[in-house]
Coordinates of C-alpha atoms in Angstrom, one line a residue:
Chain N
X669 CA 130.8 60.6 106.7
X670 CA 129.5 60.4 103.1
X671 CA 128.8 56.6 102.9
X672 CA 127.4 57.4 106.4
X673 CA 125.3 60.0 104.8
X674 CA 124.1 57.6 102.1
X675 CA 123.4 54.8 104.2
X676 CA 121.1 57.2 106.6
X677 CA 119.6 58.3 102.7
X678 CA 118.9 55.1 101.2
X679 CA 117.6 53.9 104.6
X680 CA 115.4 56.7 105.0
X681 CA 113.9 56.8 101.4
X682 CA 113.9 52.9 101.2
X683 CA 114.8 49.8 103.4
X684 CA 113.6 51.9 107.0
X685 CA 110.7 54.4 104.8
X686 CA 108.9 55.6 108.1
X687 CA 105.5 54.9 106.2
X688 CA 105.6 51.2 104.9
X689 CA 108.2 49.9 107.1
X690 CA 107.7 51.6 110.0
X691 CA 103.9 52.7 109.3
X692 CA 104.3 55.3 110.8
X693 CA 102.8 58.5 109.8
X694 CA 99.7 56.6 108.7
X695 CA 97.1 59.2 110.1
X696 CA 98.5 62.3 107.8
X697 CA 99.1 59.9 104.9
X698 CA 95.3 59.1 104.3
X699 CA 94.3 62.6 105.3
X700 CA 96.0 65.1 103.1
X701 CA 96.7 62.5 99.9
X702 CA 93.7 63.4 98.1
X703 CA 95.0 66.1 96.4
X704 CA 99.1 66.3 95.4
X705 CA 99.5 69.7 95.9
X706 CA 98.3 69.3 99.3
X707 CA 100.5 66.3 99.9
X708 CA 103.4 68.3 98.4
X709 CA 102.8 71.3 100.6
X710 CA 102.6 68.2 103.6
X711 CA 105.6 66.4 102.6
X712 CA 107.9 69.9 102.2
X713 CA 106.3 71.3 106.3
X714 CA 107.4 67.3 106.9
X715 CA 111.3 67.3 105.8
X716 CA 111.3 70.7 107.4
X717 CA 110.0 70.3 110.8
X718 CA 111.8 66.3 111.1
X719 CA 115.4 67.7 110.2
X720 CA 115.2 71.4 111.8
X721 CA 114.2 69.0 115.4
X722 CA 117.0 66.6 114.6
X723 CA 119.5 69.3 114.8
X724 CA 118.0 71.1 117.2
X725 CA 118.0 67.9 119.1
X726 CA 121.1 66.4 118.5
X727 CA 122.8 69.7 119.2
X728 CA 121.7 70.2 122.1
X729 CA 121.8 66.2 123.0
X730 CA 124.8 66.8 125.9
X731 CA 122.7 69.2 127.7
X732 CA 119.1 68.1 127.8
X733 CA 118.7 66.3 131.4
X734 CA 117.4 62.6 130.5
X735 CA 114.7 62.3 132.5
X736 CA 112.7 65.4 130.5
X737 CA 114.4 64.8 127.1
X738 CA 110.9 64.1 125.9
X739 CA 109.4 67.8 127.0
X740 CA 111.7 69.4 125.3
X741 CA 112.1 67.7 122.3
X742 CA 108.0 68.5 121.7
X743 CA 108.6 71.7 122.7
X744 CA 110.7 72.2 119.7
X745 CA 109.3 70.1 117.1
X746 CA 106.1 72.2 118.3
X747 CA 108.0 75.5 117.5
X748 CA 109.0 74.1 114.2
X749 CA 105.2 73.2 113.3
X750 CA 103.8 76.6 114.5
X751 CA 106.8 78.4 112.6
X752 CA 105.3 76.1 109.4
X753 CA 101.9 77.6 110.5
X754 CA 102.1 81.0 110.5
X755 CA 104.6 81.0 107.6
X756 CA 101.9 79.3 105.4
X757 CA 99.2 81.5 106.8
X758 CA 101.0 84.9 106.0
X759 CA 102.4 83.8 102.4
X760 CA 100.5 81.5 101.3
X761 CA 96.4 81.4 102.3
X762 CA 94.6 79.5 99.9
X763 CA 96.8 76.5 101.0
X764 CA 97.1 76.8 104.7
X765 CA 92.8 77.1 103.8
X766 CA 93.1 73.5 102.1
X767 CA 95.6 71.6 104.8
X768 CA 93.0 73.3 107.8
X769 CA 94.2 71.7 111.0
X770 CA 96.7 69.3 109.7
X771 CA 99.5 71.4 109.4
X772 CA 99.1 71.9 113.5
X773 CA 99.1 68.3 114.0
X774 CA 102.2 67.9 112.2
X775 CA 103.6 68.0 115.3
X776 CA 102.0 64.3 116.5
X777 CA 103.6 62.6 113.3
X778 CA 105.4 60.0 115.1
X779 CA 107.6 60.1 112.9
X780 CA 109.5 63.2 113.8
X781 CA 109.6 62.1 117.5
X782 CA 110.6 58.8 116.5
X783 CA 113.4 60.3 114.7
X784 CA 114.7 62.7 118.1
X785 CA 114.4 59.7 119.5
X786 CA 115.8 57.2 117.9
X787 CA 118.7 59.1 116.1
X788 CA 119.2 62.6 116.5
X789 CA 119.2 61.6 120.1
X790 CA 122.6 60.0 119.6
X791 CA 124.3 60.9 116.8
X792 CA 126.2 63.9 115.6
X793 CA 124.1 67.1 114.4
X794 CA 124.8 67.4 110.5
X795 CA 124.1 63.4 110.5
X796 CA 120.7 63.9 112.6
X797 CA 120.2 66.8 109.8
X798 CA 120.4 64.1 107.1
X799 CA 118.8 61.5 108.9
X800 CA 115.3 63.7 109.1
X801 CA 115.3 64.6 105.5
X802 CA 115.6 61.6 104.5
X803 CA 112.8 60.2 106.9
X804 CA 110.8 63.2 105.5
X805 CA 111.4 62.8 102.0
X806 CA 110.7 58.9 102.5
X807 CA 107.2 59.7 103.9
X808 CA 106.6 62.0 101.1
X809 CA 107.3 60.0 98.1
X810 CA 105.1 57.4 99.4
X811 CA 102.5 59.8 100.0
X812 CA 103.2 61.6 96.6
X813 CA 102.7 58.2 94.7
X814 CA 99.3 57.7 96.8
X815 CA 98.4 60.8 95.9
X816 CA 99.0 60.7 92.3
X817 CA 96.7 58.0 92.2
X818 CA 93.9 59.3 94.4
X819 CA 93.7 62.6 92.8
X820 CA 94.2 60.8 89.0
X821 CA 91.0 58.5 89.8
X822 CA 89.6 60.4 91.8
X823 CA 89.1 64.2 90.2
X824 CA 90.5 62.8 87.1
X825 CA 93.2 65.8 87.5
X826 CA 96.9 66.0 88.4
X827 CA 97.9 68.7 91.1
X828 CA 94.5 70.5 89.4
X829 CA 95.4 70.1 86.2
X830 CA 92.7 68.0 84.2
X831 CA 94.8 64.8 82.5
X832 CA 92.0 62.4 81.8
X833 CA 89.4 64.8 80.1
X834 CA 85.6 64.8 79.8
X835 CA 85.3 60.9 79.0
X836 CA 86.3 59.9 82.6
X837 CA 83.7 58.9 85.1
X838 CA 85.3 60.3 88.7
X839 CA 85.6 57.3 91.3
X840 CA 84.5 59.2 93.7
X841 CA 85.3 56.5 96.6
X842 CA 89.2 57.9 96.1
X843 CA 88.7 61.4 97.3
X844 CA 86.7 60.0 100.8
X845 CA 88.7 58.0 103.6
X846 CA 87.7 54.6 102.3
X847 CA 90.0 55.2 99.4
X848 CA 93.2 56.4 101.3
X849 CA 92.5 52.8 103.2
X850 CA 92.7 51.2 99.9
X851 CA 95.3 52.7 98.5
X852 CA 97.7 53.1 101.3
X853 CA 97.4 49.2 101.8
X854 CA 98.3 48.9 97.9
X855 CA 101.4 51.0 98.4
X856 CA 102.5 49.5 101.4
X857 CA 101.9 45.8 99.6
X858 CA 103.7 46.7 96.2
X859 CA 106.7 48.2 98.6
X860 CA 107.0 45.2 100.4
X861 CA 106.7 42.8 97.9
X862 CA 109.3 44.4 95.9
X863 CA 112.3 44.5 99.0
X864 CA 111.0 42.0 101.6
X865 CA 111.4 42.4 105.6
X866 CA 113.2 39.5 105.4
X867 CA 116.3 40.4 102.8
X868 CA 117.6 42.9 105.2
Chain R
X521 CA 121.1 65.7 143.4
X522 CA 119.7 69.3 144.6
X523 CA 121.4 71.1 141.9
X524 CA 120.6 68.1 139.4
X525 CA 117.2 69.3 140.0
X526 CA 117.8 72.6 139.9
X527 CA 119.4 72.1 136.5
X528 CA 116.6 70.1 135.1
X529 CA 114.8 73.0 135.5
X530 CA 116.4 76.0 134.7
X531 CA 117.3 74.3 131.5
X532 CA 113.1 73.5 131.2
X533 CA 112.6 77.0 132.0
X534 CA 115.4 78.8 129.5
X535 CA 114.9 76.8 126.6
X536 CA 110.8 77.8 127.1
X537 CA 111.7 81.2 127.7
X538 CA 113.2 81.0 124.2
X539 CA 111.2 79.4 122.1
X540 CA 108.1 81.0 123.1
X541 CA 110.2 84.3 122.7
X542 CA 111.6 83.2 119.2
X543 CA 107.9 82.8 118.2
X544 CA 106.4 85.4 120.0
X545 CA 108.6 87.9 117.4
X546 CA 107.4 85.9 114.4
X547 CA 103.7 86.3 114.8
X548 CA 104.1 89.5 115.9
X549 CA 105.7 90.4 112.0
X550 CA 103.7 88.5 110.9
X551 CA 100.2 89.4 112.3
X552 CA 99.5 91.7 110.4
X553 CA 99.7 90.3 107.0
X554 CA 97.8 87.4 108.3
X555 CA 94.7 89.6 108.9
X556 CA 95.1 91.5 105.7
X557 CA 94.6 87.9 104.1
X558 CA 91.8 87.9 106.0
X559 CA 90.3 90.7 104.9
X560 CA 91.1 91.1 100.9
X561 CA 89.0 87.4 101.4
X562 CA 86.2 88.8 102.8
X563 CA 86.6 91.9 100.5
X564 CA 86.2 89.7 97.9
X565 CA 83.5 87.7 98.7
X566 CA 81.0 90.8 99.1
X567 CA 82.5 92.1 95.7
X568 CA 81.6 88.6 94.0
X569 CA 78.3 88.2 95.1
X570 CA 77.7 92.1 94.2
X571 CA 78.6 91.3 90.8
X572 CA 80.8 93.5 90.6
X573 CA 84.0 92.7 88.1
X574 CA 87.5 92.5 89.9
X575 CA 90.8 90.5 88.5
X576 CA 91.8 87.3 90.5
X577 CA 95.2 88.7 91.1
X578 CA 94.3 92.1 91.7
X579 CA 96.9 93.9 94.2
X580 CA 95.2 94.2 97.9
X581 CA 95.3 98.6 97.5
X582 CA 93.0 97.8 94.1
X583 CA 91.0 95.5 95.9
X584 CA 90.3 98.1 98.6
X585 CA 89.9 100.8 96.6
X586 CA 87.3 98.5 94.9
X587 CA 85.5 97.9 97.6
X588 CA 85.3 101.6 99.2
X589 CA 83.7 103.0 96.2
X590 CA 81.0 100.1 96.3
X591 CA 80.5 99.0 99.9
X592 CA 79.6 100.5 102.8
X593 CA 79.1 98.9 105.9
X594 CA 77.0 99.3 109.0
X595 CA 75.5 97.5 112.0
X596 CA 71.6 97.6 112.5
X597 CA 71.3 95.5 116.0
X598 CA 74.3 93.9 116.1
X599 CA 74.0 92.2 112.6
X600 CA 76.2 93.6 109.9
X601 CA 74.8 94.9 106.7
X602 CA 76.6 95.5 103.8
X603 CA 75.4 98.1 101.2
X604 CA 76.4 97.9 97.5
X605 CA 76.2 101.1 95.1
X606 CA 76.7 101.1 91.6
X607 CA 79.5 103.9 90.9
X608 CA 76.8 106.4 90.5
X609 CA 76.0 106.0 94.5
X610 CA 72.5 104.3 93.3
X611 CA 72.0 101.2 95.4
X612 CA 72.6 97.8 94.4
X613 CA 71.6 95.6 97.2
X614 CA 71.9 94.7 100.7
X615 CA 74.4 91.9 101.8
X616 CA 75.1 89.8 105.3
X617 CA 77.1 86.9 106.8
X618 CA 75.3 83.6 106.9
X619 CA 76.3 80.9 108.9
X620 CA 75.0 77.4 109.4
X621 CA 75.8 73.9 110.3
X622 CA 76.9 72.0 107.5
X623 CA 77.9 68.0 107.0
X624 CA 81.0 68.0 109.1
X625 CA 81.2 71.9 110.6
X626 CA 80.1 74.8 110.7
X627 CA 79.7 76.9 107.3
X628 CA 80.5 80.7 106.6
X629 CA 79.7 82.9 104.3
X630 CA 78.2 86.0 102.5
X631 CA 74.7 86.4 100.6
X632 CA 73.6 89.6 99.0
X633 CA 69.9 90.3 97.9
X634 CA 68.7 93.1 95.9
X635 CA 67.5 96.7 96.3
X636 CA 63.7 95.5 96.6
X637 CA 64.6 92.7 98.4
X638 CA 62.9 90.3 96.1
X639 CA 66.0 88.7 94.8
X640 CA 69.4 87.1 94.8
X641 CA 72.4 88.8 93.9
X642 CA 75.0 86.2 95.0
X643 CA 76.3 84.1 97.3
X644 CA 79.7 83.4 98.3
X645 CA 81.3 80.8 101.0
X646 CA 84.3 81.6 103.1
X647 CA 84.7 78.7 105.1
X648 CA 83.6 75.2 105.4
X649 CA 84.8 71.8 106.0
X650 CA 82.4 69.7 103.7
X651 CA 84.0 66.7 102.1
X652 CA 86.5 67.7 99.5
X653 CA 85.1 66.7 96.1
X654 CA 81.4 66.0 97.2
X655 CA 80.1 68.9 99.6
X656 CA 82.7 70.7 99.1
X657 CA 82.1 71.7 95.9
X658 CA 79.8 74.3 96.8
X659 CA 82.8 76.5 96.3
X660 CA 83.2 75.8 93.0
X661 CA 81.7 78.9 90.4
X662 CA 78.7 76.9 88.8
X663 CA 77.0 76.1 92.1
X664 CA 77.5 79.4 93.5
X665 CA 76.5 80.9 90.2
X666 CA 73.2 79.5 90.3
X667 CA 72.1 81.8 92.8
X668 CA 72.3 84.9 90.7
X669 CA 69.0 86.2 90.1
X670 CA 66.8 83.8 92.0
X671 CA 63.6 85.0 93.5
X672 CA 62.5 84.5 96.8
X673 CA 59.2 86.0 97.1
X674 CA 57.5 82.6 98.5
X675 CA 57.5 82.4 102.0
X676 CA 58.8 80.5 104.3
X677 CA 61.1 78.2 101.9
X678 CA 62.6 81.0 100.1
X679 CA 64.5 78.8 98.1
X680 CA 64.7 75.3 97.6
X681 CA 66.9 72.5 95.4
X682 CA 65.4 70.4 92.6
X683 CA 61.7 71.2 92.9
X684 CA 60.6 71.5 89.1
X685 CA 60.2 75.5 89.5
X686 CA 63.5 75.6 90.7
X687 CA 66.6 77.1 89.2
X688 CA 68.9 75.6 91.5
X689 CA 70.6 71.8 91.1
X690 CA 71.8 70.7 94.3
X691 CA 75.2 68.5 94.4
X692 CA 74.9 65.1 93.3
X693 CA 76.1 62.6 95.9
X694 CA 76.1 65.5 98.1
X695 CA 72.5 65.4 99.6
X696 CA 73.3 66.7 103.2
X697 CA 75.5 69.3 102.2
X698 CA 72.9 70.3 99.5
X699 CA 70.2 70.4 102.3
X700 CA 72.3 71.9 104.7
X701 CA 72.9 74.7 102.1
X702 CA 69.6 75.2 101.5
X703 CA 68.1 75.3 105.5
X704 CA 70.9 77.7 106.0
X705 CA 70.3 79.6 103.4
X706 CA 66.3 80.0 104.2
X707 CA 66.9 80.2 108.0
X708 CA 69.3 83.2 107.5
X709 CA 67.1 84.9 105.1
X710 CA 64.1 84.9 107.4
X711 CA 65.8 86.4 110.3
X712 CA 67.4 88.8 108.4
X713 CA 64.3 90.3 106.4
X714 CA 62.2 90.1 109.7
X715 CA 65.0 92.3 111.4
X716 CA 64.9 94.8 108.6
X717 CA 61.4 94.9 108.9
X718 CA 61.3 96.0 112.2
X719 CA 63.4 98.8 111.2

């Protein structure tokens, strides 16, 4: 069970990471990394939502009928998300203000489904459990390091805080889409380039 | 196979029946705090562009207390007007929403002009979806601080960005949203001093 539970981990965080292995994820990753504390605030409603359905899922794997395994597995990942919503909206404004509509569309990462899917589906719960925090702490390291970088070059601060001072000239291009291109491609080529497809 | 079905969905059915019940009871306790948020932000908006002083983390009861001894509201043909008084009951100004179309979406927020209606006494954004960084910063303090004071007498551009008797700078690399400001801005002016004309 707990080399199991490292396995899932390490697989999760590294050799399966849902964002540069799978690329999956992709359309929240060059969204919300423009800012870390929004990424942070991302990555936490992520690990959340992915394990919370894995459970849900895998407990209830014996007794969801196949043929609409799919209905209800978005009906409770969309429970999760609007629990995420509302939880964000009541305690915490100013943030559910910056995130806007992407906390809602939480619910169509792939990667959450992909997870029901492909694991929770047919494993045991507390296993599913670690399987989707480790998906969902995978996705948000990547996205953290993005981040990092977009915000750094980009409003020369870290999560708001000013680091590079008056000197630096803001690249603006890493706060607009073009630059989440750019630097999710880096990622994704420095993280394959370091452990490559083919070692596994 | 009949009861198969019959399974499928009953199970479809119950497992609905819960969740939308499970959520049902979270937004109801949480309803209300939501539209408290709501309204200590607009609270605060008409106190900032009022000028008038209130700490960032103020409690919400200070907040409202705040704004009952300087605000009073009303409706003259389904627009609302806002009313500021100084804590001697003399007025300060007049204030009312604006809305427009910005870059991306629509953009929301409050102006206030004063007593004579010759100036500006602040303005104040609640919502808009300009690019974060670029547009966007029309949130930030020194943009919206520029407004303070600025006289609209001319007619029909009441204000307008970067002409040399300007006082306003609009956002470098931010031209539409700067324009889009502006147009709003002018647009909502007109139809608001034309309606308190009539009256």
């Amino acid at each position: 069970m707990i080399s199991q539970s490292k396995t899932i981990m390490l697989k999760g965080l590294w050799t399966d990471n849902p964002v540069f292995r799978q690329i999956l994820g992709i359309c929240s990753a060059l969204a919300v990394t423009n800012m870390m504390i929004n990424t942070l605030v991302m990555g936490i409603g992520l690990v959340f939502v992915t394990s919370l359905s894995n459970l849900t899922v895998s407990l209830l794997r014996n007794y969801i009928p196949k043929k609409i395994r799919m209905m209800v597995q978005t009906l409770i990942i969309a429970s999760y998300v609007i629990i995420v919503d509302i939880f964000l909206k009541a305690y915490y404004p100013n943030i559910s203000e910056a995130l806007g509509p992407y906390v809602g569309l939480i619910i169509t990462n792939c990667i959450i489904m992909g997870r029901c899917e492909a694991f929770a589906q047919s494993n045991p719960p507390i296993l599913s459990f670690i399987d989707g925090v480790a998906s969902g702490l995978g996705y948000s390291f990547i996205l953290l390091s993005i981040s990092f970088f977009r915000e750094l070059l980009g409003f020369g601060t870290l999560m708001g805080i000013p680091v590079l001072g008056e000197w630096w000239t803001n690249w603006t291009i890493m706060i607009m889409p073009p630059g989440a291109f750019f630097m999710l491609a880096i990622a994704i080529w420095i993280a394959r380039t370091i452990s490559p497809e083919s070692n596994q | 196979m009949k009861s198969k079905m019959l399974y499928t969905v009953l199970f479809m059915m119950i497992i609905t029946a819960l969740y939308s019940g499970a959520l049902a009871i979270l937004n109801e306790q949480t309803n209300e705090k939501i539209l408290q948020n709501q309204k200590l932000k607009e609270q605060k908006a008409i106190l900032y562009i009022f000028n008038i002083p209130y700490e960032s983390n103020e409690s919400l009861s200070n907040i409202q207390k705040l704004f009952n001894i300087h605000i009073s509201s009303q409706n003259i043909n389904n627009h609302k007007l806002y009313i500021g008084k100084l804590s001697n009951d003399n007025i300060l100004g007049y204030a009312f929403p604006l809305e427009g179309n910005g870059l991306w979406g629509k953009i929301e927020g409050y102006i206030a002009l004063s007593d004579d209606k010759e100036k500006i006494l602040g303005i104040e954004f609640t919502s808009h979806s300009e690019t974060p960084g670029l547009g966007g910063r029309i949130s930030e303090e020194w943009f919206k601080e520029q407004f303070r004071n600025v006289n609209i007498k001319s007619f029909p551009d009441y204000i307008s960005m970067n002409t040399s008797d300007m006082q306003i700078d609009s956002i470098s690399g931010a031209t539409q949203t700067s324009k889009a400001v502006e147009s709003m801005i002018n647009q909502n002016l007109s139809l608001f001093l034309n309606n308190m004309e009539v009256n």
